[in-house]
Short mmCIF file of C-alpha atoms and ligand atoms in Angstrom, two decimals:
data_model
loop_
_atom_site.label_atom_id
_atom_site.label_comp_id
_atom_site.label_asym_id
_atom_site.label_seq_id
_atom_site.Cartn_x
_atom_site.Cartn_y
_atom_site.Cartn_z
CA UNK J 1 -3.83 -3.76 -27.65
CA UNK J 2 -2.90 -3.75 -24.08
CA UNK J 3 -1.56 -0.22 -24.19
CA UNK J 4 -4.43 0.66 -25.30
CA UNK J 5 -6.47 -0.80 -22.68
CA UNK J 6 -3.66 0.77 -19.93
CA UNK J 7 -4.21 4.18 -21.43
CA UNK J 8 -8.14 4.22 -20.62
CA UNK J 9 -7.95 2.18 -17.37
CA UNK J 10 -5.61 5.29 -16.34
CA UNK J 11 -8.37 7.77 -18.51
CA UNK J 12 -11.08 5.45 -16.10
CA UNK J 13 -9.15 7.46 -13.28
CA UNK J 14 -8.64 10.80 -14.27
CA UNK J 15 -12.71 11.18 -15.13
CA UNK J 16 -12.91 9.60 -11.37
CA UNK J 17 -14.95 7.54 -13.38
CA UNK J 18 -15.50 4.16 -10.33
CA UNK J 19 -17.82 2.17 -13.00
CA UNK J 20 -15.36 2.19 -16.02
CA UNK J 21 -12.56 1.43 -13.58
CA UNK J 22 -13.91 -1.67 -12.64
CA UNK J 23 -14.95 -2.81 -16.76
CA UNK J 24 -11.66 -2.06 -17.07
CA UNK J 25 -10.10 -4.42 -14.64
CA UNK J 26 -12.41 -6.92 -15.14
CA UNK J 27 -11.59 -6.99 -18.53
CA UNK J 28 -7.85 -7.09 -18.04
CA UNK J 29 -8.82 -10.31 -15.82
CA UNK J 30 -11.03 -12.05 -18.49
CA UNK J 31 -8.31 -11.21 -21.37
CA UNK J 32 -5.22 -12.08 -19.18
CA UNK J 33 -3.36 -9.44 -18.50
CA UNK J 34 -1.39 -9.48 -14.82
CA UNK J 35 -3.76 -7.91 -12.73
CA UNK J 36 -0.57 -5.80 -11.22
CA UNK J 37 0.79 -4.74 -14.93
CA UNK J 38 -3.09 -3.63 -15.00
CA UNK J 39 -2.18 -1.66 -11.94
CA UNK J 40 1.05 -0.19 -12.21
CA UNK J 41 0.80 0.14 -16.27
CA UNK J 42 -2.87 1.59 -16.18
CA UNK J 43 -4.67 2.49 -13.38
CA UNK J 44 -1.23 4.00 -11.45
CA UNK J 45 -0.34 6.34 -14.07
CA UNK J 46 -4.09 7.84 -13.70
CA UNK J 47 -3.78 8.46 -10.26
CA UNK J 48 -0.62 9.72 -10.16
CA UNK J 49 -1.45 12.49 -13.26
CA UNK J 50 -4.02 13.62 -10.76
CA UNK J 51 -1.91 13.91 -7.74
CA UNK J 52 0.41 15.80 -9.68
CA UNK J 53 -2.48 18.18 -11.24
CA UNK J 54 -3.99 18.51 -7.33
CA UNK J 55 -0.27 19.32 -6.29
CA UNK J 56 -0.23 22.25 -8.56
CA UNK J 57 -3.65 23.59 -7.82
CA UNK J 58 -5.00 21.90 -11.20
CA UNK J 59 -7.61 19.54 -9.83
CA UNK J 60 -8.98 20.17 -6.13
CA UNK J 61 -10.03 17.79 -3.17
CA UNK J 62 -13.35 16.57 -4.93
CA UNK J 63 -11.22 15.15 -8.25
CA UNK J 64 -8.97 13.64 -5.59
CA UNK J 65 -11.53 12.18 -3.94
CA UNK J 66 -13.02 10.92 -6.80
CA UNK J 67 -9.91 9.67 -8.21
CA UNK J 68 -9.28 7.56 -5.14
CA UNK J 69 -12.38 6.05 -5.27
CA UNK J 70 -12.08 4.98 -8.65
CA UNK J 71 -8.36 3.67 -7.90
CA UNK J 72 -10.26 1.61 -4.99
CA UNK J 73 -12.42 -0.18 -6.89
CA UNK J 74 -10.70 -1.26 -9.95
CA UNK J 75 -7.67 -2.85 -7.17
CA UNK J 76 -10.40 -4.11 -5.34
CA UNK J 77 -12.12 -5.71 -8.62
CA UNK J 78 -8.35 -7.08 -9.27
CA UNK J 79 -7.45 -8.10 -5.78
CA UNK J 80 -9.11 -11.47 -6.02
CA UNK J 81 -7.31 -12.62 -9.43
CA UNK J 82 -3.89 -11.36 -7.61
CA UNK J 83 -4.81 -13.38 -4.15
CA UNK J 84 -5.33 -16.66 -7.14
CA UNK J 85 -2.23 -15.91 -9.01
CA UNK J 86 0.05 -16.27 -5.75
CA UNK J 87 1.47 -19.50 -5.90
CA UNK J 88 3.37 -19.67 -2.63
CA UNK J 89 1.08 -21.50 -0.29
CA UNK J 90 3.67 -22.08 3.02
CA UNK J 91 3.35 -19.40 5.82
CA UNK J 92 6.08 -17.19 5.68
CA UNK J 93 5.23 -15.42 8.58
CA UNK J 94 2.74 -12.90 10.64
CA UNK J 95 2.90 -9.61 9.24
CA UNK J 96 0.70 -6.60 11.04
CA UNK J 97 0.25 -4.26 8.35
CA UNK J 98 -1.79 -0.53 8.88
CA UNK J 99 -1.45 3.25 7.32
CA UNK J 100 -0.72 5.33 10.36
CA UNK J 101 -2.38 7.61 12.80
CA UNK J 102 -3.30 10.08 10.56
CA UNK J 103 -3.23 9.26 7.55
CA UNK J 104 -6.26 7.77 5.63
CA UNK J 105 -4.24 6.21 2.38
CA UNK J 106 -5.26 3.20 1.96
CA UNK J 107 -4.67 2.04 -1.53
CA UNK J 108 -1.36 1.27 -1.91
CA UNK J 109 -0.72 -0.39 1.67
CA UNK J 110 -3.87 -2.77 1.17
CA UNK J 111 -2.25 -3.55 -2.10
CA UNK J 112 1.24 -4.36 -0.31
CA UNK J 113 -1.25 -6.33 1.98
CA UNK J 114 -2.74 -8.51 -1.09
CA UNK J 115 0.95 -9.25 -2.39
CA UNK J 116 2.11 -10.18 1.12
CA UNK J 117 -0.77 -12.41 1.43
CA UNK J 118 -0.49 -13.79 -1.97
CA UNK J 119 2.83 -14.59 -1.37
CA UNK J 120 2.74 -16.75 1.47
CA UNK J 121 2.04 -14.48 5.08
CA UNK J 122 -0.07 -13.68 7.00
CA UNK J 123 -1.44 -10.64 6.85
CA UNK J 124 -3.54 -8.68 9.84
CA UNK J 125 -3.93 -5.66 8.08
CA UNK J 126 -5.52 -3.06 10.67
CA UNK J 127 -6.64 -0.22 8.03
CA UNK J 128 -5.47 3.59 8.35
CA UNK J 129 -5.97 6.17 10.91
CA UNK J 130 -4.16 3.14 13.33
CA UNK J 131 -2.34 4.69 16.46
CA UNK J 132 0.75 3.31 17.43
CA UNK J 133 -1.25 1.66 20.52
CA UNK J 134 -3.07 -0.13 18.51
CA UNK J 135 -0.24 -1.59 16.18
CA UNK J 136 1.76 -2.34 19.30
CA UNK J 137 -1.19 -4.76 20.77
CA UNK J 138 -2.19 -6.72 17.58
CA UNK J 139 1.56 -7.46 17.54
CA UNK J 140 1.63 -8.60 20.88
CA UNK J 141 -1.40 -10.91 20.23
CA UNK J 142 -0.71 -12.02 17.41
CA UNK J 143 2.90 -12.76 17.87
CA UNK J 144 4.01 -10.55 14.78
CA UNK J 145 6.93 -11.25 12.93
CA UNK J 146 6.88 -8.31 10.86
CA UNK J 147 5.12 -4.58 11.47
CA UNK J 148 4.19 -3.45 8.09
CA UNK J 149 3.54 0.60 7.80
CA UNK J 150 2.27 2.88 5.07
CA UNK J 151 2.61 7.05 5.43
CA UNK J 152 1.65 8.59 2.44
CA UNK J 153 2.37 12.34 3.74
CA UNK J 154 5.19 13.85 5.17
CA UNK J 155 3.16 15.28 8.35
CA UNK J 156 2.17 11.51 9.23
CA UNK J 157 5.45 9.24 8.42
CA UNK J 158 6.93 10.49 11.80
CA UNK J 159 4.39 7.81 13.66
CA UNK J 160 6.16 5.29 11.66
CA UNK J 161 8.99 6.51 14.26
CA UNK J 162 6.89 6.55 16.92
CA UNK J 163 5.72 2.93 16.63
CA UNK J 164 9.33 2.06 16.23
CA UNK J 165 9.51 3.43 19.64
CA UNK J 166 6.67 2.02 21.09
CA UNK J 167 7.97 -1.16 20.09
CA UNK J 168 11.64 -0.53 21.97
CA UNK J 169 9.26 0.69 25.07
CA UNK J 170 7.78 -2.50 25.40
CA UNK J 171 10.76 -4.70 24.83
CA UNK J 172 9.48 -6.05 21.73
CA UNK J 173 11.88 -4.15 19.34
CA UNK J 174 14.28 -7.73 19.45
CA UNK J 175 11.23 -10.29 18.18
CA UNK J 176 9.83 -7.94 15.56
CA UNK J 177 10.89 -6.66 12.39
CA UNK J 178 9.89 -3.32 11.08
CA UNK J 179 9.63 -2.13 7.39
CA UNK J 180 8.08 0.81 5.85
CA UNK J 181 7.18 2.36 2.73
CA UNK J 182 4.97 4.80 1.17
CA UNK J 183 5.63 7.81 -1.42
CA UNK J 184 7.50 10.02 0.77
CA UNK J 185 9.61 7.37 2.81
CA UNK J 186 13.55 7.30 1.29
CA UNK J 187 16.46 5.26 2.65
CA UNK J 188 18.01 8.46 4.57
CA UNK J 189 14.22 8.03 6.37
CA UNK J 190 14.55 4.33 7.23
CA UNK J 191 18.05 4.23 8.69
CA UNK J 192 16.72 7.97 10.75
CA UNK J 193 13.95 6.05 12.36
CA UNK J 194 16.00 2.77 12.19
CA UNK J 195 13.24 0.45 10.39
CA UNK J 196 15.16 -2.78 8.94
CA UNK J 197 13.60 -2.32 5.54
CA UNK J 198 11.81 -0.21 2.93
CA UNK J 199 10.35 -0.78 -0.57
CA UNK J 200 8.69 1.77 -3.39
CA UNK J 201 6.42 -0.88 -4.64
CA UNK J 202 4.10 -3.96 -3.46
CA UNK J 203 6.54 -6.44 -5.72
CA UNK J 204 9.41 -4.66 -3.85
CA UNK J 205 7.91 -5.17 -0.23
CA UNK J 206 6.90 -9.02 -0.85
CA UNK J 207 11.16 -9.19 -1.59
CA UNK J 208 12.19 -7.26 1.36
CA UNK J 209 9.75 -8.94 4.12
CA UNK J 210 10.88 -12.14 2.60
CA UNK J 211 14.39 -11.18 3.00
CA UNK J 212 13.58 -9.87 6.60
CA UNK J 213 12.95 -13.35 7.28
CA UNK J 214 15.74 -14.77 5.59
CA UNK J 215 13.69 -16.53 3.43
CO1 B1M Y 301 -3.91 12.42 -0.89
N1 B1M Y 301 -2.14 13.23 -0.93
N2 B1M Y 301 -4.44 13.67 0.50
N3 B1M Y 301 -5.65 11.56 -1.04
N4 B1M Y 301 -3.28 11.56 -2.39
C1 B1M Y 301 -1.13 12.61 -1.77
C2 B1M Y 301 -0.30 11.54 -1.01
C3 B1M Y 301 -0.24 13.83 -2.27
C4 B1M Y 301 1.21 13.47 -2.61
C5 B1M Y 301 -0.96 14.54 -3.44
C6 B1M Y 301 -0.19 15.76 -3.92
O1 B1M Y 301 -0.29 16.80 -3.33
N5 B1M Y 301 0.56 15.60 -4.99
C7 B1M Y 301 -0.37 14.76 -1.01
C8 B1M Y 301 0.69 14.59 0.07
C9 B1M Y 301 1.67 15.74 0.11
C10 B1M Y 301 2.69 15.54 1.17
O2 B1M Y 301 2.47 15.11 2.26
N6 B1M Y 301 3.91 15.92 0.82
C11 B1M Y 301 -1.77 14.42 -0.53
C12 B1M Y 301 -2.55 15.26 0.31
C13 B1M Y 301 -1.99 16.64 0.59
C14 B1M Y 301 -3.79 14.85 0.82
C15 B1M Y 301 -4.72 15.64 1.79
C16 B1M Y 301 -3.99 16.38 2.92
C17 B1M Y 301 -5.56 16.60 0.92
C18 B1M Y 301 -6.44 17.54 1.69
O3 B1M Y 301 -7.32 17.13 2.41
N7 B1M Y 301 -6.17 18.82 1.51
C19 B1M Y 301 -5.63 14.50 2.33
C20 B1M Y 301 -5.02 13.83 3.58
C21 B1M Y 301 -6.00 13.00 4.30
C22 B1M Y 301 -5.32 12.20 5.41
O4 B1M Y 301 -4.74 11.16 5.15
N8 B1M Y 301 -5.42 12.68 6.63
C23 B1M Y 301 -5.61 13.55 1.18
C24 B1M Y 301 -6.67 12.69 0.87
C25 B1M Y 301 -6.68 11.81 -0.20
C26 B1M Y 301 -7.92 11.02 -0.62
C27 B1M Y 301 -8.72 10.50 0.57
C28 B1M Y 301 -8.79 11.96 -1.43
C29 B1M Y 301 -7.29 9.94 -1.58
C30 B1M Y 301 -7.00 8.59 -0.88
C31 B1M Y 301 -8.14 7.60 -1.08
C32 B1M Y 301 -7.85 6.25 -0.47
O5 B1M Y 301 -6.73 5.85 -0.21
N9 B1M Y 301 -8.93 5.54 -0.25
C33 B1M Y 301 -5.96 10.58 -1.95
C34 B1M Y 301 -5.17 10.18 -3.06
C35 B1M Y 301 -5.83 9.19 -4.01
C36 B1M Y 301 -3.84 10.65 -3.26
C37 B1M Y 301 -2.88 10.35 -4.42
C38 B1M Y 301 -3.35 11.13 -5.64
C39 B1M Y 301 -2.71 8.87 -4.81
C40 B1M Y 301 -2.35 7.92 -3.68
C41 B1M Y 301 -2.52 6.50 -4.18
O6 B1M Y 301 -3.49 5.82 -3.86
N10 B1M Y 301 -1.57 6.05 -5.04
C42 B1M Y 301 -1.49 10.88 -3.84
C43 B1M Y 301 -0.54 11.40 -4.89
C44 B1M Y 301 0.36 10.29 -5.39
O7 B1M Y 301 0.85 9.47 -4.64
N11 B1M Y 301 0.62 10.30 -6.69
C45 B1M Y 301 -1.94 11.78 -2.75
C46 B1M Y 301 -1.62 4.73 -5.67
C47 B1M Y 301 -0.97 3.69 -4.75
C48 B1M Y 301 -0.97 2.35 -5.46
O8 B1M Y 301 0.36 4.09 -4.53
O9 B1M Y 301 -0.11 4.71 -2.10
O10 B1M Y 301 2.10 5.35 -3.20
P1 B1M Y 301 0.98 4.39 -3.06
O11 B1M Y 301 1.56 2.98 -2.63
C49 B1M Y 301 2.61 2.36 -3.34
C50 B1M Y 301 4.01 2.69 -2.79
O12 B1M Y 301 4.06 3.92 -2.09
C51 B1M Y 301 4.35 1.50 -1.94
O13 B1M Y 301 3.71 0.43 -2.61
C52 B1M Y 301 2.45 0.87 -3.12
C53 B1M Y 301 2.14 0.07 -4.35
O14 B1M Y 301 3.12 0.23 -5.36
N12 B1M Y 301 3.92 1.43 -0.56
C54 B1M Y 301 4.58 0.62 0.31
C55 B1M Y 301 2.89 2.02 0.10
N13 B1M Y 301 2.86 1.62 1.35
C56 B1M Y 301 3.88 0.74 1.53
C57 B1M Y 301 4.30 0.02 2.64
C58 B1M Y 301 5.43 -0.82 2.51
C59 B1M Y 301 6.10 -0.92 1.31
C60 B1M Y 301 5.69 -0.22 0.19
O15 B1M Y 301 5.91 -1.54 3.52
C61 B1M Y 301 5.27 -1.51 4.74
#
């Protein structure tokens, strides 16, 4: 029943198909089903089958487009459900979360954002296209504990470095702790740019900021 339901939420995606996307996560709320299995099972599997197609000249910048739209509105229809489902209620700590200069992905680090926030921090997530300028202030303001950053291309993760050394500029690289993530970042990319942590999934980052501070 549910695989079926997975198959055509990830269908929902490949027809870029916003309206169906969000029956189908509404659906998986009112029967139930974890509203992240509903991502990573379903909706996920869509959007990756069209990166893949779009890598290989199979779909162009329009299905893309379209597919991301539809991915953004069936996590946003799910977001609430996930923010309810968090059961950790103590503040963990202040995480300042953004997709780098550059680099307009937003889907996956606002749904790193939700899990963080679900799970007990405090999230000040600054959207995409942020320049390291920007990052470095709201942590300064805010009195960050963690600097959260999602590259989604190879051309852009380098500004995950950069921020790293904006950060050891202004002699904040000692209070903060860095972690990044995003398809293309790898271990051999966090100890490069030495971040203190790095996950491949929203579950994953929740684990590694808590880690980060040693909770
Ligand atoms: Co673009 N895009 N895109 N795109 N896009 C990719 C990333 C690409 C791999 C597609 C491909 O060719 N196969 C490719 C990058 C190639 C490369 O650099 N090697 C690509 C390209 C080339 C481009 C453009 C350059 C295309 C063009 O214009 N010619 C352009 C770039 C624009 C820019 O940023 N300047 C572009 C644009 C777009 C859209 C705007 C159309 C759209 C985004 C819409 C939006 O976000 N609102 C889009 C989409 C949808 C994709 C794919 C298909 C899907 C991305 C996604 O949302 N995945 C993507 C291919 C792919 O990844 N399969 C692709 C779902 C999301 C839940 O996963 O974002 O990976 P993800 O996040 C995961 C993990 O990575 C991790 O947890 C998340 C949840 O599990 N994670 C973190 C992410 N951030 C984390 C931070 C952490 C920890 C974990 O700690 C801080």
């Amino acid at each position: 029943m549910s695989a079926e339901l997975f198959q055509k939420m990830a269908q929902s995606i490949i027809d870029g198909d916003s309206d169906a996307a969000v029956e189908l996560a509404n659906e998986a709320i009112t029967t139930g089903i974890n509203p992240l299995d509903a991502i990573t099972m379903g909706f996920v599997i869509g959007v990756n089958q069209v990166g893949e197609a779009f890598a290989c000249g199979d779909a162009f910048l329009p299905e893309l487009v379209m597919a991301g739209e539809a991915m953004k509105a069936a996590v946003s229809t799910l977001e609430p459900e996930m923010e309810r489902r968090g059961s950790e209620r103590q503040m963990l700590g202040k995480v300042v979360l953004a997709t780098v200069e550059g680099d307009i992905h937003e889907i996956g680090k606002s749904l790193v954002g939700t899990m963080l926030s679900a799970s007990g921090f405090q999230v000040y997530d600054l959207g995409v296209d942020v320049s390291s300028d920007i990052i470095l202030a709201k942590t300064k303001e805010v009195k960050a504990d963690i600097v959260a950053m999602s590259a989604l291309l190879t051309t852009t993760m380098v500004k995950q470095r950069e921020v790293i050394e904006a950060l050891e500029k202004a002699g904040l690289r000692g209070q903060v702790k860095v972690m990044v993530g995003g398809a293309p970042v790898t271990k051999d990319w966090v100890q490069k740019i030495g971040a203190d942590g790095y996950s491949e999934d929203a579950i994953g980052a929740v684990a590694v900021a808590k880690s980060l501070m040693g909770a």
